[in-house]
Amino acid sequence: VGGKPRLDEETLEEIEEILIQADIGVDTSMDLIERLRERYGDADHEEVEQGVFDLLARELGSMLTVPTPIASTHRPTIILVVGVNGAGKTTTVGKLAKRFSDDGKKVMIAACDTFRAAAIDQLEIWAERTGADIVRHQAGADAASVAYDAMEAAVAQGIDVVLIDTAGRLHTKVNLMEELKKIQRVVARTIEGAPHETLLVLDATTGQNAVEQARAFHRDVSLTGLVLAKLDGTAKGGVIVAVTHELDVPVRLVGLGEGEDDLQPFDPEHFIAALLG
Amino acid sequence: QISDKLEGVFKKLRGQGKLTEANIDEALREVRRALLEADVNYKVARDFIKRVKERALGQDVLKSITPGQQVVKVVHDEMVVLLGGEQAPLDLTGSPPLVVMMIGLQGAGKTTTAGKLALQLKEKGRTPLLVAADVYRPAAIDQLEVLGESIDVGVYRAPDGTDPVEIARGGLELAKATGLDTVIIDTAGRLHVDDERMDEVARIKDAVSPREILFVADGATGQDAVTAASAFYEQLVFTGVVLTRLDSDTRGGAALSIREVTGVPIKYIGVSEKPDGLEVFHPDRLASRILG
Ligand SMILES: Nc1nc2c(ncn2[C@@H]2O[C@H](COP(=O)(O)OP(=O)(O)OP(=O)(O)O)[C@@H](O)[C@H]2O)c(=O)[nH]1
Ligand SMILES: Nc1nc2c(ncn2[C@@H]2O[C@H](COP(=O)(O)OP(=O)(O)OP(=O)(O)O)[C@@H](O)[C@H]2O)c(=O)[nH]1
Ligand SMILES: [Mg+2]
Ligand SMILES: [Mg+2]
């Protein structure tokens, strides 16, 4: 950006390219470009140079809800983890188990993915790694029953945090979304105020379909937060700007790798700086 | 609906008398917007629109009574050509055992696709062997074994601590020794920016010389499809692409981006989690889907 005395069309195109390639999306990018055009269309060079970056950063920042830490004052705190297939749910559950264990909390994992091959085995390894208890049934069992048993066991054993891993499901599959609602209902009936958090895990490489995913999951199970996984890749994850702006659901955490410590609180400033390159 | 939008654009322009090149530009801006909303890569969309414009002008769209429809036809046809014209089958020529290697980013659908492919080949009368070369993901080997069990296909695994290159070799050796004609190697998900992991998969390729290397990608991938696909292509020169989870409502623009940037044909699409959820790729169907 720069070398020209004003914010000309060529510069605006360059900015559009940056925003679109970051998966910000057409509507949001056009909104931002329009604001730049209004604000800086006739400004002089120096003001534009610094102003453009600052304005973009400020506008993007205003579209991102300020993240607050995960609720963990209830006992047990119930955290339901949901999302489409392969997003990173099980790994995020493992990382959360590590994080809460490090904080001295007694953690239980509920293996509610009773469908996918070796999903329970995968979770058992994470439970072992992080010292968390695990409640599981056999493969093919009813997911809501596992959730129910986990709630009962958590109360009986004085557990601090229960992490519920669920099967990946496309938001377009009505029967699978109904199953998820049932898991949530069972949890709510068994423990007052549960689930205290319902986190949608989004793969950072996902494009505009992430908006539809978030809308559908939010409509069906009322999300309290997003986890942006796989941000250690080259994808910018810009789609969460539109998601948080539209649904007012904050990004709470980002996944930065496959290891148990690769989970960090969402830092909007850092995210925006990386996005604008 | 893109055709309605374009008809709307041209109706509005009709009132101004004869259509001009600038009018075509306006219509193509609508098309470009549709492509970007469908996750087609920014640069790929720009180059594609340029080519479409040349074709549209060459076809006298300006003189047509239904310019909107005609532009859509040019776009659709150009997209089908870009996506590969007709279906590209799996290359199974050569003396057995033939090796097929699955590669891609984390969570793309490699393991599930390996199982689906094994079932399809078995139903075509071949004798596949699945090879569990993902030593990193917890229970990845168990996952492949459960899948193999469900479709009655053998799975080769090695003791914990065996290097993935050795596992691949071992699988090929077992296939040779037992007369199985196709080896399908499931590898771990990896980032194209992880040099060590990219080097590993290059070494597996060198060790077993796959007839087919399938780049497996999530059908809902956004702008990053180009970056990842180019990097994997540069390192491995894969021979086919599989786009998974197209049973969702994602538009699938990543298909256009990956094909344009690597020139590699899309061979299959994943349309369900089940072992029979693998379809041969149809360029015209995906073109209609991307255009919305
Ligand atoms: N690089 C990277 N890989 C990740 C991250 N989170 C998860 N993964 C990897 O992504 C793949 C899928 O992760 P899972 O945790 O199995 O995803 P899931 O959502 O539980 O998948 P399903 O249960 O099949 O729907 C695995 O290979 C993980 O190691 C991350 O933050 N960074
Ligand atoms: N709906 C649907 N789900 C799919 C499809 N292909 C794979 N999946 C699901 O996507 C998730 C990830 O699939 P995997 O086969 O474990 O992906 P992967 O590439 O092997 O993952 P990593 O080994 O961790 O890199 C699983 O829940 C699969 O059941 C598909 O075509 N449609
Ligand atoms: Mg899982
Ligand atoms: Mg796998």
XYZ file of C-alpha atoms and ligand atoms in Angstrom:
635
model
C 0.000 0.000 0.000
C 1.455 3.412 -0.820
C 3.587 5.356 -3.235
C 0.417 7.123 -4.384
C -0.833 10.470 -3.122
C -4.255 9.105 -2.216
C -6.225 5.968 -1.669
C -6.807 5.089 -5.307
C -8.703 2.205 -6.834
C -5.551 0.177 -7.397
C -4.666 0.343 -3.709
C -8.218 -0.557 -2.723
C -7.973 -3.575 -5.017
C -4.766 -4.672 -3.309
C -6.511 -4.391 0.045
C -9.500 -6.336 -1.257
C -7.144 -9.087 -2.380
C -5.574 -9.313 1.095
C -8.983 -9.467 2.789
C -10.553 -11.999 0.408
C -7.471 -14.246 0.483
C -7.702 -14.223 4.280
C -11.231 -15.695 3.947
C -12.837 -12.484 5.238
C -15.553 -12.984 2.606
C -17.026 -10.747 -0.094
C -19.664 -8.850 1.909
C -17.397 -8.062 4.852
C -14.507 -7.095 2.553
C -16.719 -4.787 0.536
C -18.021 -3.161 3.740
C -14.478 -2.517 4.903
C -13.388 -1.179 1.500
C -16.388 1.154 1.471
C -15.479 2.523 4.895
C -11.921 3.120 3.688
C -13.169 4.863 0.567
C -15.401 7.189 2.605
C -12.761 7.917 5.200
C -9.680 8.209 2.999
C -10.898 8.721 -0.557
C -9.408 12.221 -0.697
C -6.811 12.114 2.063
C -3.119 12.737 1.467
C -0.380 10.129 1.294
C 1.053 9.985 4.826
C -2.330 9.961 6.474
C -3.439 7.154 4.175
C -0.363 4.917 4.663
C -0.658 4.574 8.407
C -4.379 5.281 8.459
C -5.369 2.412 6.221
C -3.720 -0.235 8.347
C -4.996 1.325 11.575
C -8.496 1.750 10.244
C -8.651 -1.805 8.985
C -7.270 -3.109 12.263
C -9.759 -0.990 14.221
C -12.733 -1.975 12.056
C -11.815 -5.659 12.183
C -11.286 -5.377 15.918
C -14.736 -3.891 16.406
C -16.263 -6.865 14.611
C -14.608 -9.339 16.943
C -16.263 -9.888 20.293
C -13.887 -9.518 23.224
C -13.122 -13.042 24.428
C -13.649 -13.927 28.058
C -12.150 -16.966 29.762
C -14.055 -20.222 29.772
C -16.569 -20.478 32.589
C -15.131 -22.703 35.330
C -16.757 -21.533 38.548
C -19.541 -24.103 38.576
C -18.811 -27.517 39.974
C -18.836 -29.525 37.832
C -18.387 -27.132 34.898
C -19.799 -28.841 31.825
C -18.219 -28.056 28.463
C -19.824 -29.444 25.304
C -17.576 -29.540 22.215
C -19.255 -29.640 18.795
C -18.468 -29.163 15.115
C -18.304 -30.717 11.682
C -16.189 -33.750 10.846
C -12.441 -33.465 11.188
C -12.453 -29.897 12.593
C -10.298 -30.755 15.625
C -12.830 -31.438 18.430
C -11.228 -34.507 20.016
C -7.760 -32.954 19.985
C -9.192 -29.735 21.474
C -10.843 -31.787 24.238
C -7.457 -33.365 24.960
C -5.769 -29.953 25.086
C -8.499 -28.588 27.377
C -8.061 -31.592 29.664
C -4.342 -30.770 29.921
C -5.032 -27.088 30.554
C -7.522 -27.709 33.349
C -5.362 -30.462 34.888
C -2.426 -28.042 34.952
C -4.684 -25.640 36.851
C -5.189 -28.322 39.475
C -8.722 -29.231 38.397
C -10.147 -32.742 38.480
C -11.121 -33.421 34.860
C -13.486 -35.959 33.333
C -13.931 -36.651 29.620
C -17.239 -37.974 28.274
C -16.749 -40.078 25.129
C -19.930 -39.161 23.292
C -18.632 -39.945 19.817
C -19.937 -43.475 19.740
C -20.033 -43.613 15.969
C -16.693 -43.050 14.262
C -14.084 -45.821 14.041
C -11.721 -45.746 17.050
C -13.078 -42.383 18.280
C -13.270 -43.729 21.830
C -9.741 -45.197 21.619
C -8.425 -41.840 20.424
C -10.022 -40.111 23.405
C -8.795 -42.752 25.865
C -5.228 -41.982 24.840
C -5.835 -38.305 25.532
C -7.378 -39.114 28.935
C -4.317 -41.177 29.801
C -1.905 -38.452 28.621
C -3.598 -35.749 30.667
C -4.604 -37.694 33.776
C -8.306 -37.139 33.157
C -11.008 -39.668 34.009
C -13.039 -40.958 31.124
C -16.629 -42.158 30.906
C -17.306 -44.346 27.901
C -19.590 -47.063 26.648
C -19.033 -49.483 23.768
C -18.877 -48.267 20.177
C -22.402 -47.816 18.778
C -23.903 -46.981 22.164
C -26.408 -44.139 22.567
C -24.422 -40.894 22.872
C -26.972 -39.233 25.188
C -26.723 -42.206 27.604
C -22.964 -41.742 27.821
C -23.538 -38.061 28.571
C -26.040 -38.935 31.279
C -23.670 -41.415 32.923
C -20.849 -38.871 32.780
C -22.991 -36.222 34.524
C -23.940 -38.630 37.318
C -20.354 -39.818 37.742
C -19.013 -36.248 37.741
C -21.277 -35.218 40.584
C -20.595 -38.424 42.544
C -16.815 -38.127 42.165
C -16.476 -34.403 42.853
C -15.207 -33.632 39.339
C -14.408 -29.983 38.573
C -14.685 -29.979 34.763
C -16.423 -32.358 32.362
C -15.403 -32.158 28.700
C -17.939 -33.750 26.356
C -16.489 -34.860 23.015
C -19.135 -35.386 20.336
C -19.056 -36.986 16.901
C -18.303 -34.801 13.906
C -21.520 -33.981 12.084
C -22.492 -31.894 9.076
C -24.913 -29.137 10.096
C -27.100 -30.140 7.151
C -27.893 -33.557 8.621
C -31.111 -33.045 10.557
C -31.045 -36.369 12.430
C -27.479 -35.765 13.624
C -28.306 -32.247 14.788
C -31.321 -33.720 16.635
C -28.965 -36.178 18.363
C -26.804 -33.266 19.466
C -29.810 -31.383 20.840
C -30.739 -34.529 22.764
C -27.257 -34.751 24.315
C -27.549 -31.130 25.370
C -31.058 -31.649 26.812
C -29.958 -34.676 28.837
C -27.017 -32.709 30.236
C -29.255 -29.729 31.063
C -31.791 -31.911 32.873
C -29.129 -33.662 34.932
C -27.051 -30.654 36.023
C -28.368 -27.174 36.767
C -27.225 -24.625 34.186
C -25.396 -27.205 32.074
C -23.786 -27.122 29.635
C -21.970 -24.022 30.922
C -20.062 -23.769 27.668
C -20.946 -25.059 24.195
C -17.897 -24.616 21.980
C -17.947 -24.873 18.197
C -14.606 -25.997 16.776
C -13.900 -24.469 13.359
C -11.061 -25.558 11.093
C -9.065 -22.433 10.137
C -8.769 -23.702 6.550
C -12.566 -23.611 6.089
C -13.966 -21.012 3.717
C -17.342 -19.268 3.701
C -19.206 -22.438 4.688
C -17.952 -21.798 8.238
C -20.564 -19.019 8.486
C -23.327 -21.474 7.637
C -21.870 -24.060 10.031
C -21.830 -21.557 12.876
C -25.341 -20.288 12.108
C -26.771 -23.795 12.085
C -25.012 -24.981 15.247
C -25.895 -21.753 17.048
C -29.530 -22.119 16.074
C -29.648 -25.731 17.240
C -27.495 -25.772 20.380
C -26.831 -22.146 21.287
C -23.047 -21.643 21.197
C -21.108 -19.809 23.911
C -17.784 -19.782 22.104
C -15.696 -20.757 19.104
C -12.390 -22.559 18.913
C -10.352 -21.810 15.802
C -8.215 -24.912 15.248
C -5.228 -25.421 12.938
C -4.218 -21.766 12.955
C -0.597 -22.971 12.850
C -1.094 -23.627 9.120
C -1.121 -20.933 6.428
C -4.871 -20.273 6.482
C -5.778 -16.969 8.138
C -9.181 -18.000 9.512
C -10.699 -14.646 8.467
C -14.142 -16.216 8.257
C -14.488 -15.843 12.049
C -14.831 -12.066 11.600
C -18.171 -12.523 9.852
C -19.178 -15.302 12.253
C -18.546 -13.346 15.452
C -19.975 -10.154 13.958
C -23.189 -11.871 12.927
C -23.749 -14.217 15.869
C -21.983 -12.328 18.658
C -20.292 -15.565 19.764
C -16.669 -14.957 20.775
C -13.619 -16.911 19.660
C -12.303 -18.183 22.971
C -9.360 -20.301 21.954
C -7.073 -21.067 19.038
C -5.439 -24.381 18.214
C -1.804 -24.032 17.188
C -0.681 -27.607 16.734
C -1.330 -31.265 17.469
C 0.251 -31.421 20.921
C -1.436 -31.154 24.322
C -0.083 -27.645 24.964
C -1.015 -26.227 21.565
C -4.061 -24.292 22.712
C -4.047 -20.577 23.504
C -6.585 -17.914 24.432
C -7.713 -15.941 21.388
C -5.766 -12.685 20.989
C -7.680 -10.380 18.605
C -4.777 -7.955 18.043
C -2.349 -10.709 17.184
C -4.941 -12.380 14.968
C -5.638 -9.172 13.028
C -1.951 -8.349 12.596
C -1.301 -11.826 11.170
C -4.355 -11.520 8.944
C -3.302 -8.178 7.445
C 0.157 -9.670 6.937
C -29.384 -18.007 -8.642
C -26.553 -16.607 -10.780
C -28.528 -16.756 -14.046
C -31.347 -14.681 -12.520
C -28.857 -12.166 -11.175
C -27.264 -11.783 -14.614
C -30.623 -11.451 -16.346
C -31.365 -8.702 -13.856
C -28.089 -6.963 -14.708
C -28.742 -7.136 -18.444
C -32.386 -6.044 -18.138
C -31.207 -2.937 -16.354
C -28.587 -2.350 -19.056
C -30.986 -3.035 -21.946
C -32.800 0.205 -21.300
C -29.586 2.062 -22.163
C -29.669 0.854 -25.789
C -27.008 -1.352 -27.331
C -24.927 -3.484 -24.962
C -21.280 -2.531 -24.531
C -18.128 -4.205 -23.275
C -18.549 -2.271 -20.022
C -21.928 -3.936 -19.608
C -20.277 -7.338 -19.919
C -17.803 -6.218 -17.245
C -20.669 -5.457 -14.909
C -22.231 -8.871 -15.489
C -18.875 -10.551 -14.938
C -18.448 -8.724 -11.631
C -21.585 -10.564 -10.483
C -20.062 -13.837 -11.640
C -16.806 -13.068 -9.872
C -18.688 -12.336 -6.670
C -20.465 -15.696 -6.949
C -17.136 -17.476 -7.438
C -15.518 -15.780 -4.424
C -18.538 -16.567 -2.258
C -18.115 -20.159 -3.417
C -14.513 -20.115 -2.119
C -12.794 -19.998 -5.506
C -9.341 -18.493 -4.965
C -9.041 -14.737 -5.597
C -6.396 -14.952 -8.335
C -7.964 -18.032 -9.924
C -11.315 -16.196 -10.097
C -9.688 -13.136 -11.648
C -7.902 -15.110 -14.363
C -10.984 -17.222 -14.992
C -13.191 -14.140 -15.476
C -10.647 -12.683 -17.946
C -10.852 -15.839 -20.068
C -14.642 -15.914 -19.836
C -14.837 -12.297 -20.990
C -12.769 -13.073 -24.113
C -14.996 -16.041 -24.900
C -18.190 -14.073 -24.245
C -17.152 -11.207 -26.528
C -16.000 -13.706 -29.143
C -19.442 -15.270 -29.020
C -21.263 -12.055 -29.807
C -23.031 -11.961 -26.459
C -23.555 -8.247 -27.098
C -25.952 -9.090 -29.914
C -27.867 -11.801 -28.056
C -31.486 -11.415 -26.952
C -30.695 -13.395 -23.789
C -27.198 -12.141 -22.904
C -27.503 -13.180 -19.259
C -28.212 -16.787 -20.146
C -25.458 -16.773 -22.708
C -22.864 -15.452 -20.278
C -23.853 -18.143 -17.772
C -23.438 -20.774 -20.469
C -19.965 -19.505 -21.333
C -19.041 -19.470 -17.637
C -20.413 -22.959 -17.052
C -18.726 -24.422 -20.133
C -15.420 -22.761 -19.341
C -15.598 -24.135 -15.814
C -16.298 -27.682 -16.994
C -13.274 -27.451 -19.307
C -11.144 -26.167 -16.440
C -12.341 -28.870 -14.054
C -11.195 -31.494 -16.491
C -13.789 -32.077 -19.123
C -14.587 -35.692 -18.408
C -13.916 -38.063 -15.545
C -10.361 -39.150 -14.810
C -10.142 -42.748 -13.596
C -7.655 -44.142 -11.101
C -4.488 -45.231 -12.890
C -4.215 -48.958 -12.281
C -1.964 -49.823 -15.215
C 1.211 -51.773 -14.602
C 2.216 -55.026 -12.953
C 0.838 -55.577 -9.457
C 1.078 -54.779 -6.670
C 0.216 -51.155 -7.436
C 0.592 -48.560 -4.728
C -1.873 -45.742 -3.993
C -0.762 -43.187 -1.403
C -3.121 -40.827 0.485
C -1.730 -37.407 1.485
C -3.172 -34.153 2.774
C -3.734 -31.732 5.651
C -4.976 -32.823 9.057
C -8.581 -33.989 9.163
C -9.109 -33.859 5.380
C -10.570 -37.374 5.251
C -7.591 -39.515 4.190
C -8.189 -42.506 6.458
C -11.907 -42.694 5.682
C -11.190 -42.297 1.944
C -8.561 -45.050 2.069
C -11.264 -47.388 3.386
C -13.768 -46.247 0.750
C -11.235 -46.759 -2.016
C -10.357 -50.234 -0.744
C -14.024 -51.223 -0.814
C -14.515 -49.888 -4.351
C -11.443 -51.695 -5.666
C -12.545 -54.908 -3.945
C -15.969 -54.631 -5.581
C -14.208 -54.233 -8.931
C -12.448 -57.540 -8.347
C -9.101 -56.294 -7.080
C -7.335 -57.422 -3.881
C -6.433 -54.362 -1.816
C -4.277 -54.123 1.308
C -4.563 -51.109 3.599
C -1.304 -49.899 5.152
C -1.375 -47.971 8.436
C 1.502 -45.500 8.123
C 0.154 -42.788 10.471
C 2.240 -43.228 13.606
C 1.391 -39.851 15.127
C -2.347 -39.463 15.577
C -3.665 -41.288 18.654
C -5.438 -44.508 17.585
C -4.967 -43.789 13.856
C -3.869 -47.365 13.289
C -6.864 -48.662 15.261
C -9.129 -46.457 13.157
C -7.815 -48.025 9.933
C -8.094 -51.517 11.412
C -11.729 -50.956 12.411
C -12.449 -49.689 8.900
C -10.636 -52.630 7.307
C -12.582 -55.035 9.487
C -15.906 -53.467 8.484
C -15.189 -54.004 4.758
C -13.249 -57.243 5.120
C -9.977 -55.825 3.798
C -6.656 -56.614 5.452
C -4.668 -53.903 7.236
C -0.896 -54.018 7.526
C 0.508 -52.497 10.698
C 3.946 -52.529 12.283
C 5.038 -52.453 15.946
C 5.085 -49.084 17.746
C 8.154 -47.066 16.896
C 8.488 -48.298 13.306
C 9.305 -45.518 10.869
C 6.477 -44.751 8.395
C 8.844 -45.352 5.458
C 9.545 -48.852 6.809
C 5.810 -49.420 7.332
C 5.139 -48.514 3.694
C 7.889 -50.880 2.540
C 6.611 -53.624 4.814
C 3.098 -53.266 3.406
C 4.368 -53.507 -0.159
C 6.441 -56.573 0.735
C 3.437 -58.271 2.329
C 1.317 -57.568 -0.760
C 3.993 -59.072 -3.005
C 4.414 -62.096 -0.757
C 0.676 -62.813 -0.536
C -0.321 -61.945 -4.096
C -2.450 -58.859 -3.287
C -2.606 -56.464 -6.231
C -3.210 -53.014 -4.671
C -1.584 -51.335 -1.686
C -3.359 -48.277 -0.209
C -1.143 -46.320 2.161
C -2.821 -44.083 4.749
C -0.424 -41.344 5.913
C -0.660 -38.879 8.776
C -2.199 -35.454 8.256
C 0.548 -32.854 7.912
C 1.097 -29.163 7.262
C 2.833 -28.170 4.002
C 4.922 -25.804 6.117
C 6.221 -28.653 8.283
C 9.465 -29.453 6.450
C 10.184 -32.595 8.410
C 6.759 -34.077 7.728
C 6.883 -33.101 4.063
C 10.285 -34.717 3.769
C 8.911 -37.887 5.393
C 6.156 -38.262 2.847
C 8.644 -37.619 0.014
C 10.749 -40.482 1.402
C 7.722 -42.779 1.520
C 7.122 -41.941 -2.144
C 10.735 -42.768 -3.024
C 10.590 -46.031 -1.116
C 7.454 -47.497 -2.742
C 6.970 -45.579 -6.023
C 3.187 -45.138 -5.902
C 1.244 -45.392 -9.146
C -1.242 -42.894 -7.718
C -0.701 -40.214 -5.088
C -4.064 -38.808 -4.010
C -4.217 -35.351 -2.437
C -7.234 -35.479 -0.125
C -8.801 -32.107 0.688
C -11.882 -30.906 2.524
C -14.468 -29.714 -0.008
C -15.178 -26.709 2.233
C -11.583 -25.420 2.111
C -11.336 -21.685 1.526
C -8.647 -19.515 -0.032
C -5.865 -21.628 1.512
C -6.615 -24.483 -0.909
C -4.212 -22.964 -3.402
C -1.339 -22.560 -0.937
C -1.597 -26.075 0.456
C -2.180 -27.781 -2.895
C 0.731 -25.999 -4.608
C 3.092 -26.837 -1.769
C 2.081 -30.504 -1.722
C 2.291 -30.632 -5.503
C 5.735 -29.073 -5.566
C 7.004 -31.643 -3.087
C 5.201 -34.770 -4.285
C 3.713 -34.191 -7.748
C 0.489 -35.925 -6.743
C -1.578 -37.520 -9.491
C -5.147 -37.154 -8.289
C -7.343 -35.117 -5.961
C -10.171 -36.271 -3.712
C -12.559 -33.668 -2.323
C -14.327 -34.849 0.808
C -17.493 -33.941 2.682
C -19.304 -32.674 -0.403
C -22.496 -34.021 1.189
C -22.500 -30.697 3.053
C -23.896 -27.460 1.599
C -20.488 -26.001 0.819
C -20.175 -24.713 -2.759
C -16.842 -26.419 -3.395
C -14.889 -23.633 -5.122
C -11.687 -25.193 -3.767
C -12.045 -27.731 -6.588
C -11.546 -25.042 -9.207
C -8.617 -23.508 -7.343
C -6.790 -26.790 -6.797
C -7.316 -27.955 -10.375
C -6.303 -24.606 -11.900
C -3.160 -24.236 -9.829
C -1.844 -27.824 -10.048
C -3.405 -29.106 -13.264
C -4.126 -32.396 -11.480
C -7.532 -34.044 -12.116
C -10.098 -34.458 -9.380
C -10.753 -38.173 -9.363
C -13.274 -38.707 -6.563
C -15.558 -36.876 -4.189
C -16.562 -37.997 -0.711
C -20.307 -37.861 -0.122
C -20.821 -39.601 3.215
C -18.960 -41.040 6.210
C -19.777 -44.600 5.177
C -17.414 -46.930 3.257
C -19.613 -46.649 0.144
C -19.543 -42.842 0.259
C -17.115 -42.296 -2.611
C -18.262 -41.093 -6.026
C -16.443 -40.577 -9.278
C -16.021 -36.880 -9.985
C -18.410 -35.199 -12.475
C -17.087 -31.799 -13.658
C -20.472 -30.539 -14.884
C -22.203 -31.273 -11.573
C -19.539 -29.452 -9.592
C -19.582 -26.508 -12.017
C -23.329 -26.047 -11.416
C -22.773 -26.317 -7.676
C -19.971 -23.734 -7.604
C -22.039 -21.288 -9.645
C -24.911 -21.766 -7.219
N -1.815 -28.636 12.985
C -2.893 -28.795 13.746
N -3.580 -29.951 13.676
C -4.648 -30.088 14.480
C -5.095 -29.073 15.358
N -6.209 -29.530 16.001
C -6.434 -30.773 15.545
N -5.491 -31.130 14.624
C -5.381 -32.372 13.879
O -6.518 -32.468 13.051
C -6.870 -33.846 12.879
C -8.312 -34.035 13.264
O -8.440 -33.784 14.654
P -9.573 -34.464 15.542
O -9.398 -33.952 16.915
O -9.592 -35.949 15.354
O -10.863 -33.837 14.857
P -12.364 -34.154 15.196
O -13.128 -32.900 15.010
O -12.484 -34.758 16.552
O -12.747 -35.197 14.074
P -14.042 -36.129 14.020
O -14.287 -36.635 15.384
O -13.691 -37.188 13.057
O -15.131 -35.259 13.515
C -5.899 -34.640 13.734
O -4.837 -35.090 12.907
C -5.379 -33.619 14.726
O -4.089 -33.919 15.213
C -4.351 -27.829 15.400
O -4.656 -26.876 16.123
N -3.273 -27.760 14.573
N -19.900 -36.405 5.904
C -18.704 -36.836 5.493
N -17.754 -37.058 6.414
C -16.539 -37.504 5.984
C -16.248 -37.724 4.617
N -14.958 -38.157 4.536
C -14.485 -38.206 5.798
N -15.447 -37.812 6.681
C -15.339 -37.659 8.126
O -14.372 -36.652 8.366
C -13.683 -36.925 9.601
C -12.174 -36.951 9.352
O -11.882 -38.078 8.545
P -10.482 -38.871 8.654
O -10.537 -39.937 7.626
O -10.199 -39.270 10.061
O -9.486 -37.715 8.222
P -7.909 -37.816 8.082
O -7.485 -37.009 6.931
O -7.465 -39.237 8.035
O -7.442 -37.129 9.421
P -5.955 -37.115 9.999
O -5.394 -38.495 9.857
O -6.094 -36.693 11.413
O -5.209 -36.114 9.191
C -14.257 -38.232 10.112
O -15.283 -37.917 11.035
C -14.847 -38.873 8.879
O -15.899 -39.755 9.172
C -17.282 -37.449 3.647
O -17.124 -37.576 2.430
N -18.481 -37.006 4.145
Mg -13.355 -36.534 17.147
Mg -6.144 -40.229 9.253
